Amino acid sequence: MRIAIIGSGPSGFYAAEAVQKKVPGVAIDMFERLHAPYGLVRYGVAPDHEKLKSVTKVFDMVAGKPGLRWFGQVELGRDIQLEDLTRRYHAVVLATGAQASRRLGIPGDDKPGSYNAADFVAWYNGHPDFRHLQFDLSGETAVVVGHGNVALDVARILLKPVDELASTEIASHALEALRNSKVRKVCVVGRRGPAQAKFTNKELAEFEQLAGVTAMVRDDELTFNEASRFELESPAGDEARRNVVLLRKFSDVAADAVSPNERCIEFRFCLAPVRLEGNDEVEALVLERTALTGSAFQQGSRGTGEFFLMPCHAVFASVGYKGVAPANVPFDARAATVRHVNGRIVDESGVQQPGLYCTGWIKRGPSGVIGTNRNDSVETVATLLADLQAGALGEPAAGDDIADLLRDRGVDFLDFQAWSRLDAFEKQTGARSGKAREKLVQRHEVRAALQAVAGSSLTCTT
């Protein structure tokens, strides 16, 4: 059996792992458009959360098993086409993630100073696609719109002492920008109340111990309607209950107790962004106070007609990611996911696309934690193997190996051995300056590193 997996983030590796367990001797080719694997583990997990990156040891074990080949710097739709794969493999699994970020969609959203939190995260994590971005951190106040873990990551990175970040694998260009940052206060705002916030207690608790940073909450925003109290008292409300305990501690801090030179974070609730104001750049965010409506665990928010200005110089929209349509694959633009049934890709009429499957965020949307992708990929692989057993997968046509095709097209791709040497190079380079690693970001840096460690023999194209 021969399978192609597009994408080498968590869902791609978990899919490979699931197939390896069920089909001894399976041949798996995994394609990654960047020079490094691991997807959001490398480019989404905050650099000061090093323990979360330890899952890459599992991925390395999967990559090291016989029969799996990794092709770095190979992009679907550019270097290879879908028909190139369907001709050579029994099945193709799309694990391309959610590559785009959502905007606030309010007037003034296009002003300088209005940013996507996801872009900021990718930028400080050294993602090649976001290296060129610049973030104006010359103002004292920044606002993060959203109540998820990404919002807390952005706030923490903006406020954390740079000397503590300097030992992590944060990208050097980001570290330099943060050294010169004038941001002293970050407001994290959301449309709903503290009982509905989506950040985890572990992430929130970091602000209790963050050196030189005071966490604050306003008493009048720590109120709960009947539905919210029901949510907090139910078994499903354990995380929210623990969050509220912490937020109550933060509310004991008076705003005037924070010295002018001290850094602080303020959690704000039941506030909806209305528009961004300013002449040539963002100068303030207009917010409307909201009220919760609906039954427990299904509460939405509605505007109350009470508006006010929040002066700021930078606004980060942390309102989610969205998938990008893969070439020639049925796509639900509204959900920003591939059309599928249990991972089996179908067209608008529900007709199965033979041999095509999907997993991860491109399948279910940007939800869950890294481990959520394992169950998701297990489901997709079970669907794939059921189709194989039922005879629904045709035999791939005989022809040249995909590596030969890529060589003929002049694609400068990498194998996993090349990545392993780049990985060692990053760690060794970082160690010289006391960092966990110094990430290679741009293509010319990758080429230079390959020449430095072993010359051109590291690339599969030679």
Short mmCIF file of N, CA and C in Angstrom, two decimals, residues 228-319:
data_model
loop_
_atom_site.label_atom_id
_atom_site.label_comp_id
_atom_site.label_asym_id
_atom_site.label_seq_id
_atom_site.Cartn_x
_atom_site.Cartn_y
_atom_site.Cartn_z
N SER A 228 -24.87 31.87 33.25
CA SER A 228 -23.43 31.74 33.51
C SER A 228 -23.17 31.03 34.83
N ARG A 229 -23.98 31.33 35.84
CA ARG A 229 -23.82 30.64 37.12
C ARG A 229 -24.09 29.15 36.96
N PHE A 230 -25.07 28.80 36.13
CA PHE A 230 -25.35 27.39 35.86
C PHE A 230 -24.13 26.73 35.20
N GLU A 231 -23.52 27.43 34.24
CA GLU A 231 -22.34 26.90 33.57
C GLU A 231 -21.21 26.64 34.57
N LEU A 232 -21.01 27.59 35.47
CA LEU A 232 -19.91 27.46 36.43
C LEU A 232 -20.15 26.35 37.45
N GLU A 233 -21.41 26.07 37.75
CA GLU A 233 -21.74 25.06 38.75
C GLU A 233 -21.83 23.66 38.16
N SER A 234 -21.84 23.54 36.85
CA SER A 234 -21.99 22.24 36.21
C SER A 234 -20.64 21.52 36.12
N PRO A 235 -20.64 20.18 35.98
CA PRO A 235 -19.38 19.44 35.84
C PRO A 235 -18.54 19.91 34.66
N ALA A 236 -19.19 20.37 33.59
CA ALA A 236 -18.46 20.82 32.41
C ALA A 236 -17.79 22.17 32.62
N GLY A 237 -18.08 22.82 33.74
CA GLY A 237 -17.54 24.15 33.98
C GLY A 237 -16.30 24.18 34.84
N ASP A 238 -15.61 23.07 34.99
CA ASP A 238 -14.44 23.01 35.88
C ASP A 238 -13.36 24.01 35.48
N GLU A 239 -12.99 24.04 34.20
CA GLU A 239 -11.95 24.96 33.73
C GLU A 239 -12.37 26.40 33.97
N ALA A 240 -13.62 26.72 33.64
CA ALA A 240 -14.12 28.09 33.83
C ALA A 240 -14.13 28.48 35.30
N ARG A 241 -14.51 27.53 36.18
CA ARG A 241 -14.52 27.82 37.62
C ARG A 241 -13.12 28.20 38.10
N ARG A 242 -12.15 27.46 37.69
CA ARG A 242 -10.78 27.75 38.12
C ARG A 242 -10.29 29.07 37.53
N ASN A 243 -10.72 29.38 36.31
CA ASN A 243 -10.38 30.67 35.72
C ASN A 243 -10.97 31.82 36.55
N VAL A 244 -12.22 31.65 36.95
CA VAL A 244 -12.89 32.71 37.71
C VAL A 244 -12.20 32.94 39.06
N VAL A 245 -11.74 31.87 39.69
CA VAL A 245 -11.01 32.01 40.96
C VAL A 245 -9.78 32.89 40.75
N LEU A 246 -9.05 32.64 39.68
CA LEU A 246 -7.87 33.45 39.39
C LEU A 246 -8.24 34.89 39.06
N LEU A 247 -9.28 35.05 38.25
CA LEU A 247 -9.70 36.40 37.85
C LEU A 247 -10.14 37.21 39.06
N ARG A 248 -10.76 36.56 40.04
CA ARG A 248 -11.15 37.27 41.26
C ARG A 248 -9.91 37.76 42.01
N LYS A 249 -8.85 36.97 41.99
CA LYS A 249 -7.60 37.40 42.61
C LYS A 249 -7.04 38.62 41.88
N PHE A 250 -7.13 38.59 40.56
CA PHE A 250 -6.64 39.71 39.77
C PHE A 250 -7.47 40.98 40.02
N SER A 251 -8.73 40.80 40.36
CA SER A 251 -9.61 41.96 40.56
C SER A 251 -9.30 42.69 41.87
N ASP A 252 -8.53 42.07 42.74
CA ASP A 252 -8.18 42.71 44.01
C ASP A 252 -7.13 43.81 43.83
N VAL A 253 -6.53 43.87 42.63
CA VAL A 253 -5.49 44.86 42.37
C VAL A 253 -6.12 46.14 41.86
N ALA A 254 -5.88 47.22 42.52
CA ALA A 254 -6.42 48.51 42.08
C ALA A 254 -5.56 49.07 40.96
N ALA A 255 -6.22 49.69 39.99
CA ALA A 255 -5.51 50.23 38.82
C ALA A 255 -4.48 51.26 39.23
N ASP A 256 -4.78 52.07 40.27
CA ASP A 256 -3.83 53.11 40.67
C ASP A 256 -2.65 52.56 41.48
N ALA A 257 -2.70 51.23 41.73
CA ALA A 257 -1.58 50.61 42.46
C ALA A 257 -0.43 50.26 41.54
N VAL A 258 -0.67 50.33 40.22
CA VAL A 258 0.36 50.00 39.24
C VAL A 258 1.18 51.25 38.94
N SER A 259 2.47 51.16 39.15
CA SER A 259 3.33 52.32 38.90
C SER A 259 3.45 52.58 37.40
N PRO A 260 3.77 53.81 37.01
CA PRO A 260 3.84 54.17 35.59
C PRO A 260 4.83 53.32 34.80
N ASN A 261 5.91 52.89 35.42
CA ASN A 261 6.92 52.11 34.70
C ASN A 261 6.66 50.60 34.73
N GLU A 262 5.65 50.19 35.48
CA GLU A 262 5.36 48.77 35.61
C GLU A 262 4.52 48.28 34.44
N ARG A 263 4.71 47.04 34.07
CA ARG A 263 3.90 46.45 33.00
C ARG A 263 2.66 45.80 33.61
N CYS A 264 1.57 45.81 32.85
CA CYS A 264 0.34 45.21 33.36
C CYS A 264 -0.50 44.65 32.23
N ILE A 265 -1.35 43.70 32.60
CA ILE A 265 -2.33 43.13 31.68
C ILE A 265 -3.70 43.28 32.34
N GLU A 266 -4.67 43.72 31.55
CA GLU A 266 -6.02 43.88 32.06
C GLU A 266 -6.96 43.03 31.23
N PHE A 267 -7.70 42.15 31.91
CA PHE A 267 -8.68 41.29 31.25
C PHE A 267 -10.02 42.00 31.27
N ARG A 268 -10.61 42.22 30.07
CA ARG A 268 -11.88 42.92 29.95
C ARG A 268 -12.92 41.98 29.34
N PHE A 269 -14.17 42.11 29.81
CA PHE A 269 -15.23 41.19 29.40
C PHE A 269 -16.47 41.94 28.92
N CYS A 270 -17.25 41.24 28.12
CA CYS A 270 -18.52 41.78 27.58
C CYS A 270 -18.28 43.09 26.85
N LEU A 271 -17.29 43.09 25.97
CA LEU A 271 -16.97 44.23 25.14
C LEU A 271 -16.78 43.77 23.71
N ALA A 272 -17.44 44.43 22.76
CA ALA A 272 -17.35 44.06 21.35
C ALA A 272 -16.66 45.16 20.56
N PRO A 273 -15.67 44.83 19.72
CA PRO A 273 -15.02 45.86 18.90
C PRO A 273 -16.00 46.40 17.85
N VAL A 274 -16.00 47.71 17.69
CA VAL A 274 -16.91 48.36 16.75
C VAL A 274 -16.15 48.97 15.57
N ARG A 275 -15.11 49.74 15.86
CA ARG A 275 -14.29 50.32 14.79
C ARG A 275 -12.95 50.77 15.37
N LEU A 276 -11.99 50.93 14.47
CA LEU A 276 -10.68 51.45 14.83
C LEU A 276 -10.59 52.89 14.36
N GLU A 277 -10.15 53.77 15.24
CA GLU A 277 -10.06 55.18 14.90
C GLU A 277 -8.62 55.65 14.85
N GLY A 278 -8.41 56.72 14.09
CA GLY A 278 -7.07 57.29 13.93
C GLY A 278 -6.95 57.87 12.55
N ASN A 279 -6.07 58.84 12.38
CA ASN A 279 -5.90 59.47 11.07
C ASN A 279 -5.09 58.58 10.13
N ASP A 280 -3.81 58.46 10.40
CA ASP A 280 -2.94 57.66 9.52
C ASP A 280 -2.63 56.28 10.10
N GLU A 281 -3.00 56.07 11.36
CA GLU A 281 -2.73 54.80 12.01
C GLU A 281 -3.71 54.62 13.17
N VAL A 282 -3.72 53.44 13.75
CA VAL A 282 -4.62 53.18 14.87
C VAL A 282 -4.26 54.05 16.06
N GLU A 283 -5.27 54.74 16.58
CA GLU A 283 -5.08 55.55 17.78
C GLU A 283 -6.03 55.14 18.91
N ALA A 284 -7.10 54.44 18.55
CA ALA A 284 -8.06 54.00 19.57
C ALA A 284 -8.96 52.93 18.99
N LEU A 285 -9.47 52.08 19.87
CA LEU A 285 -10.45 51.08 19.52
C LEU A 285 -11.78 51.48 20.16
N VAL A 286 -12.82 51.56 19.34
CA VAL A 286 -14.16 51.84 19.86
C VAL A 286 -14.82 50.52 20.22
N LEU A 287 -15.31 50.42 21.45
CA LEU A 287 -15.92 49.20 21.96
C LEU A 287 -17.36 49.46 22.37
N GLU A 288 -18.19 48.45 22.25
CA GLU A 288 -19.56 48.51 22.73
C GLU A 288 -19.75 47.47 23.83
N ARG A 289 -20.33 47.91 24.94
CA ARG A 289 -20.60 46.96 26.01
C ARG A 289 -21.70 46.01 25.55
N THR A 290 -21.57 44.75 25.91
CA THR A 290 -22.53 43.74 25.48
C THR A 290 -23.22 43.11 26.69
N ALA A 291 -24.32 42.44 26.40
CA ALA A 291 -25.04 41.65 27.40
C ALA A 291 -25.20 40.25 26.86
N LEU A 292 -25.12 39.27 27.73
CA LEU A 292 -25.25 37.88 27.31
C LEU A 292 -26.71 37.50 27.13
N THR A 293 -26.96 36.69 26.08
CA THR A 293 -28.31 36.20 25.82
C THR A 293 -28.25 34.72 25.49
N GLY A 294 -29.33 34.01 25.75
CA GLY A 294 -29.39 32.60 25.40
C GLY A 294 -29.24 31.70 26.61
N SER A 295 -29.38 30.41 26.36
CA SER A 295 -29.33 29.43 27.44
C SER A 295 -27.90 29.05 27.77
N ALA A 296 -27.72 28.36 28.88
CA ALA A 296 -26.40 27.97 29.34
C ALA A 296 -25.65 27.18 28.28
N PHE A 297 -24.36 27.47 28.13
CA PHE A 297 -23.45 26.85 27.17
C PHE A 297 -23.78 27.20 25.72
N GLN A 298 -24.76 28.06 25.51
CA GLN A 298 -25.09 28.52 24.15
C GLN A 298 -25.28 30.03 24.13
N GLN A 299 -24.68 30.70 25.08
CA GLN A 299 -24.89 32.14 25.20
C GLN A 299 -24.14 32.92 24.13
N GLY A 300 -24.84 33.88 23.55
CA GLY A 300 -24.23 34.82 22.64
C GLY A 300 -24.19 36.18 23.29
N SER A 301 -23.85 37.20 22.52
CA SER A 301 -23.80 38.56 23.06
C SER A 301 -24.56 39.51 22.15
N ARG A 302 -25.13 40.53 22.74
CA ARG A 302 -25.81 41.58 21.97
C ARG A 302 -25.34 42.93 22.49
N GLY A 303 -25.34 43.90 21.59
CA GLY A 303 -24.90 45.23 21.98
C GLY A 303 -25.91 45.93 22.87
N THR A 304 -25.42 46.75 23.78
CA THR A 304 -26.31 47.48 24.70
C THR A 304 -26.45 48.94 24.31
N GLY A 305 -25.68 49.39 23.32
CA GLY A 305 -25.74 50.80 22.94
C GLY A 305 -24.81 51.69 23.74
N GLU A 306 -24.03 51.10 24.62
CA GLU A 306 -23.06 51.87 25.41
C GLU A 306 -21.69 51.73 24.76
N PHE A 307 -21.13 52.85 24.30
CA PHE A 307 -19.87 52.84 23.57
C PHE A 307 -18.81 53.62 24.34
N PHE A 308 -17.54 53.25 24.14
CA PHE A 308 -16.46 54.05 24.70
C PHE A 308 -15.17 53.78 23.94
N LEU A 309 -14.23 54.71 24.09
CA LEU A 309 -12.94 54.63 23.41
C LEU A 309 -11.90 53.97 24.31
N MET A 310 -11.09 53.11 23.70
CA MET A 310 -9.92 52.56 24.40
C MET A 310 -8.69 52.99 23.63
N PRO A 311 -7.99 54.03 24.10
CA PRO A 311 -6.79 54.49 23.39
C PRO A 311 -5.74 53.38 23.30
N CYS A 312 -5.14 53.23 22.15
CA CYS A 312 -4.12 52.19 21.94
C CYS A 312 -3.38 52.50 20.65
N HIS A 313 -2.27 51.84 20.48
CA HIS A 313 -1.45 52.06 19.28
C HIS A 313 -1.36 50.80 18.42
N ALA A 314 -1.76 49.67 18.99
CA ALA A 314 -1.73 48.40 18.25
C ALA A 314 -2.88 47.53 18.71
N VAL A 315 -3.54 46.90 17.74
CA VAL A 315 -4.64 45.98 18.03
C VAL A 315 -4.35 44.65 17.34
N PHE A 316 -4.42 43.57 18.10
CA PHE A 316 -4.17 42.22 17.58
C PHE A 316 -5.48 41.43 17.60
N ALA A 317 -5.94 41.04 16.44
CA ALA A 317 -7.19 40.27 16.35
C ALA A 317 -6.89 38.79 16.53
N SER A 318 -7.32 38.24 17.66
CA SER A 318 -7.12 36.81 17.94
C SER A 318 -8.48 36.12 17.86
N VAL A 319 -9.01 36.08 16.65
CA VAL A 319 -10.37 35.57 16.45
C VAL A 319 -10.39 34.32 15.56
#
